[in-house]
mmCIF file of C-alpha atoms in Angstrom:
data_model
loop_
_atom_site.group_PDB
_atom_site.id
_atom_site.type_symbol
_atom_site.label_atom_id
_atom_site.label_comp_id
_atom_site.label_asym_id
_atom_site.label_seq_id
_atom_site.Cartn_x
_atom_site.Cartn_y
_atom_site.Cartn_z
ATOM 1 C CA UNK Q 1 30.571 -27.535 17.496
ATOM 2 C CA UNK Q 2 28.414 -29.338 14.891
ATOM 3 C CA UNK Q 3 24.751 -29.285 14.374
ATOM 4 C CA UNK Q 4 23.247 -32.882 15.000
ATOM 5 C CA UNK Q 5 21.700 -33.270 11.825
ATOM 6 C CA UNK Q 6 18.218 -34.927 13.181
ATOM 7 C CA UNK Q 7 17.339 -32.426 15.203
ATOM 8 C CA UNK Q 8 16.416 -29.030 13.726
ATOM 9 C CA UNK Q 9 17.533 -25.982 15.002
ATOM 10 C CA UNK Q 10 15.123 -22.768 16.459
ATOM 11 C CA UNK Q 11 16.008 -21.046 12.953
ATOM 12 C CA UNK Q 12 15.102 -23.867 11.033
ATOM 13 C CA UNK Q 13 11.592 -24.272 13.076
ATOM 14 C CA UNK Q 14 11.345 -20.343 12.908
ATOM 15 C CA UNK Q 15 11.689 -20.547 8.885
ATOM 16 C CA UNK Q 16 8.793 -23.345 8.485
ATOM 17 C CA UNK Q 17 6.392 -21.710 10.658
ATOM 18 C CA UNK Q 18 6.435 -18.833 9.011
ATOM 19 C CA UNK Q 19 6.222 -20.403 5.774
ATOM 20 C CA UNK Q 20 3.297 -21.541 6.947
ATOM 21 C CA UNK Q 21 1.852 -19.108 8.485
ATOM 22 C CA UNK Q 22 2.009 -16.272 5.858
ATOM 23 C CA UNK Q 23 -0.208 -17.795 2.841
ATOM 24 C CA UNK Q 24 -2.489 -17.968 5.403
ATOM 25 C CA UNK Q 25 -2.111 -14.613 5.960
ATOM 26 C CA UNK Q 26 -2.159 -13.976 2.109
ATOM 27 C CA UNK Q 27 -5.436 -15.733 2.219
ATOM 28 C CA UNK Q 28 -6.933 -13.714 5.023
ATOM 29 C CA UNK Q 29 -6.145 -10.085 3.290
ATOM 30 C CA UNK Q 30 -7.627 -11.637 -0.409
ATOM 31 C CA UNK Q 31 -10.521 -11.959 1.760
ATOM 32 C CA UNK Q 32 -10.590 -9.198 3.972
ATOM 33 C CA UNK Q 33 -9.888 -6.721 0.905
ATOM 34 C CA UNK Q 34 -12.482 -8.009 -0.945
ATOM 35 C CA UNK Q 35 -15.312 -7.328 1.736
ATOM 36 C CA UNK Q 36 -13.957 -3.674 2.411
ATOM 37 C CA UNK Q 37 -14.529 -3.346 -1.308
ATOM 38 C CA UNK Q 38 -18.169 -3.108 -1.272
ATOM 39 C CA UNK Q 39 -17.524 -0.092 0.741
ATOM 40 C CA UNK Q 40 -15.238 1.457 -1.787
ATOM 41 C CA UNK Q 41 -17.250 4.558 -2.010
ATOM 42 C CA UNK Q 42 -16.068 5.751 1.493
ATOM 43 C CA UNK Q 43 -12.273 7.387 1.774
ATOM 44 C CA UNK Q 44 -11.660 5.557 5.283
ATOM 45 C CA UNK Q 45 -12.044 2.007 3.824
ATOM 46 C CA UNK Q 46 -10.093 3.047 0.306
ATOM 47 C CA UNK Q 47 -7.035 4.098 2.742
ATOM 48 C CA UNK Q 48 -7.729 0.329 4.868
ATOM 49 C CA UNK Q 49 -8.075 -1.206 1.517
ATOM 50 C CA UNK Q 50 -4.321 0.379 -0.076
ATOM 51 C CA UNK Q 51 -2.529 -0.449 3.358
ATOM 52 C CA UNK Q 52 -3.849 -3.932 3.248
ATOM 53 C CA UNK Q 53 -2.445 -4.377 -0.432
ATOM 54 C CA UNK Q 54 0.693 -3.043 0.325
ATOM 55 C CA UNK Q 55 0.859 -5.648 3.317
ATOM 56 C CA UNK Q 56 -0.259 -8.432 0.712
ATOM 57 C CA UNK Q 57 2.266 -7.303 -1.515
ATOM 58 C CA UNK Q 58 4.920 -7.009 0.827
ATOM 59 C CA UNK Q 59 4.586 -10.541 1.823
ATOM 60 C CA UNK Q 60 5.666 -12.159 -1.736
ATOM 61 C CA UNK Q 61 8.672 -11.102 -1.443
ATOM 62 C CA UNK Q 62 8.937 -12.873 2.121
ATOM 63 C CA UNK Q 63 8.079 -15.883 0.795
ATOM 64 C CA UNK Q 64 10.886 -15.879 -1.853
ATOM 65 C CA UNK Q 65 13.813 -15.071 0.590
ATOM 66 C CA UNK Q 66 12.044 -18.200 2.555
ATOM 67 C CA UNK Q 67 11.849 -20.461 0.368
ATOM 68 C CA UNK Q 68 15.716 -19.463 -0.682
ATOM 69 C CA UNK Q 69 16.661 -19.830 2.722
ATOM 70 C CA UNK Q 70 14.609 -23.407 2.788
ATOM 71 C CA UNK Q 71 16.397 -25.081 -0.018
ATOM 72 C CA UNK Q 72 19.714 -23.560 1.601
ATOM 73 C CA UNK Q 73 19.537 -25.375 5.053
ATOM 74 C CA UNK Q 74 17.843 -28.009 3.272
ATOM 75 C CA UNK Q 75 14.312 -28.154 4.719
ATOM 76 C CA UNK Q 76 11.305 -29.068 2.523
ATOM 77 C CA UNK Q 77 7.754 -29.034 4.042
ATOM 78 C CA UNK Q 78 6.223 -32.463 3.361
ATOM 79 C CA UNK Q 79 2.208 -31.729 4.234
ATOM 80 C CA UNK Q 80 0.249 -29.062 6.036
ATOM 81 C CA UNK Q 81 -2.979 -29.840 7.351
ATOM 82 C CA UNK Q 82 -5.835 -27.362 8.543
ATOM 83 C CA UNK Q 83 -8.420 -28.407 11.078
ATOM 84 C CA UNK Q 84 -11.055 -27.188 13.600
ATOM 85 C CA UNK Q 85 -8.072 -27.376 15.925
ATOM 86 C CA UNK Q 86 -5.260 -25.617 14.091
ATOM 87 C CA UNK Q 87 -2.037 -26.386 11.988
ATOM 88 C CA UNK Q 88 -0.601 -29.767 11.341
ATOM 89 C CA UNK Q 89 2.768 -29.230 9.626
ATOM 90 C CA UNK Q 90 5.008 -32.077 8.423
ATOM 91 C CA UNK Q 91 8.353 -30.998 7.554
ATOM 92 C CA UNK Q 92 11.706 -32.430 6.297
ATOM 93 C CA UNK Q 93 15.183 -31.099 8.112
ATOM 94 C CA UNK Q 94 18.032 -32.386 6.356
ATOM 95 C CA UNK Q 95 16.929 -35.732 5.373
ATOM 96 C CA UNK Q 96 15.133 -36.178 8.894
ATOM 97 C CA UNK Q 97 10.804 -35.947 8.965
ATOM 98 C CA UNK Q 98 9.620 -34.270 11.826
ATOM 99 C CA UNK Q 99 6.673 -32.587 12.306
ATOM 100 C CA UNK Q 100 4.601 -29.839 14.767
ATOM 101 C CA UNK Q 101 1.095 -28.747 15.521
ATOM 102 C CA UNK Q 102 -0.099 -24.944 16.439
ATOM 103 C CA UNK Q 103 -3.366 -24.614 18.200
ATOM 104 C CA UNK Q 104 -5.568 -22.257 16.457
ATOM 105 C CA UNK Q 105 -4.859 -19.406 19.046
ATOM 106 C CA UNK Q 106 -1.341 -19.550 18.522
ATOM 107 C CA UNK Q 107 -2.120 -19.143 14.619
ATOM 108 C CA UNK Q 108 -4.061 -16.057 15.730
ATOM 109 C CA UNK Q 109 -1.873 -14.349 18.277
ATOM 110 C CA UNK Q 110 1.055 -15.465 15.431
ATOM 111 C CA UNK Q 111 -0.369 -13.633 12.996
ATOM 112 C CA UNK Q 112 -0.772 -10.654 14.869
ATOM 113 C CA UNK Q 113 2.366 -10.773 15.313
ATOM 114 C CA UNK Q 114 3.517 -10.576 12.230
ATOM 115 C CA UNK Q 115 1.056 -7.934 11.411
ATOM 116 C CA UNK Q 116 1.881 -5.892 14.025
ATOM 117 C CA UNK Q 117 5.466 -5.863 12.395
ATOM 118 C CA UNK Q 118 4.843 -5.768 8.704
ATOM 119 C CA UNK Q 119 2.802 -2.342 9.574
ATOM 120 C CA UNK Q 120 6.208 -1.070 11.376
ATOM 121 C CA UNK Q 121 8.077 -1.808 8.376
ATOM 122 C CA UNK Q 122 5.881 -0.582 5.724
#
């Protein structure tokens, strides 16, 4: 049984979402850490501060194995646009353009998520 080459596959949609999501993660920790630094005088927030850096850094690595795994199955993301509303993403699935949009709940609850399971790995 062969994969019908227009139509992308749950893995394949799995890979580009998070590939999208996570610099926007990356994004949200620059930020985060940086407020929690004008509190650097307290232990509490110097603990928050090294967990969220080890989450930042663990996510670089992520992205690598991603983007390997992208240029494997042959999927390239064309555009991703942010609005009020959430995440546009246009994305290209062995020679075939397709694209998806995530509500900006789904964006939040996703990256929870993933969160919720970096902090059970690290």
């Amino acid at each position: 049984m062969s994969i019908n080459p227009r139509v992308e596959a749950e893995e394949d949609i799995q890979i580009i979402k998070e590939y999208t999501l996570l610099p926007i993660l990356l994004n949200m920790l620059v930020r985060d850490i940086d407020e929690l630094k004008i509190y650097k005088d307290k232990l509490v927030f110097n603990h928050v501060i090294f967990y969220l850096m080890e989450v930042e850094d663990s996510i670089y690595p992520q992205l690598q194995s991603l983007k390997a795994e992208m240029r494997k199955r042959d999927i390239k993301v064309l555009n991703t646009e942010m609005n009020a509303k959430g995440i546009q993403v246009e994305y290209k699935v062995r020679g075939y353009i397709h694209q998806f949009t995530m509500l900006r709940s789904l964006v939040k609850a996703e990256l929870m998520t993933t969160l919720m399971n970096m902090r059970r790995r690290l």
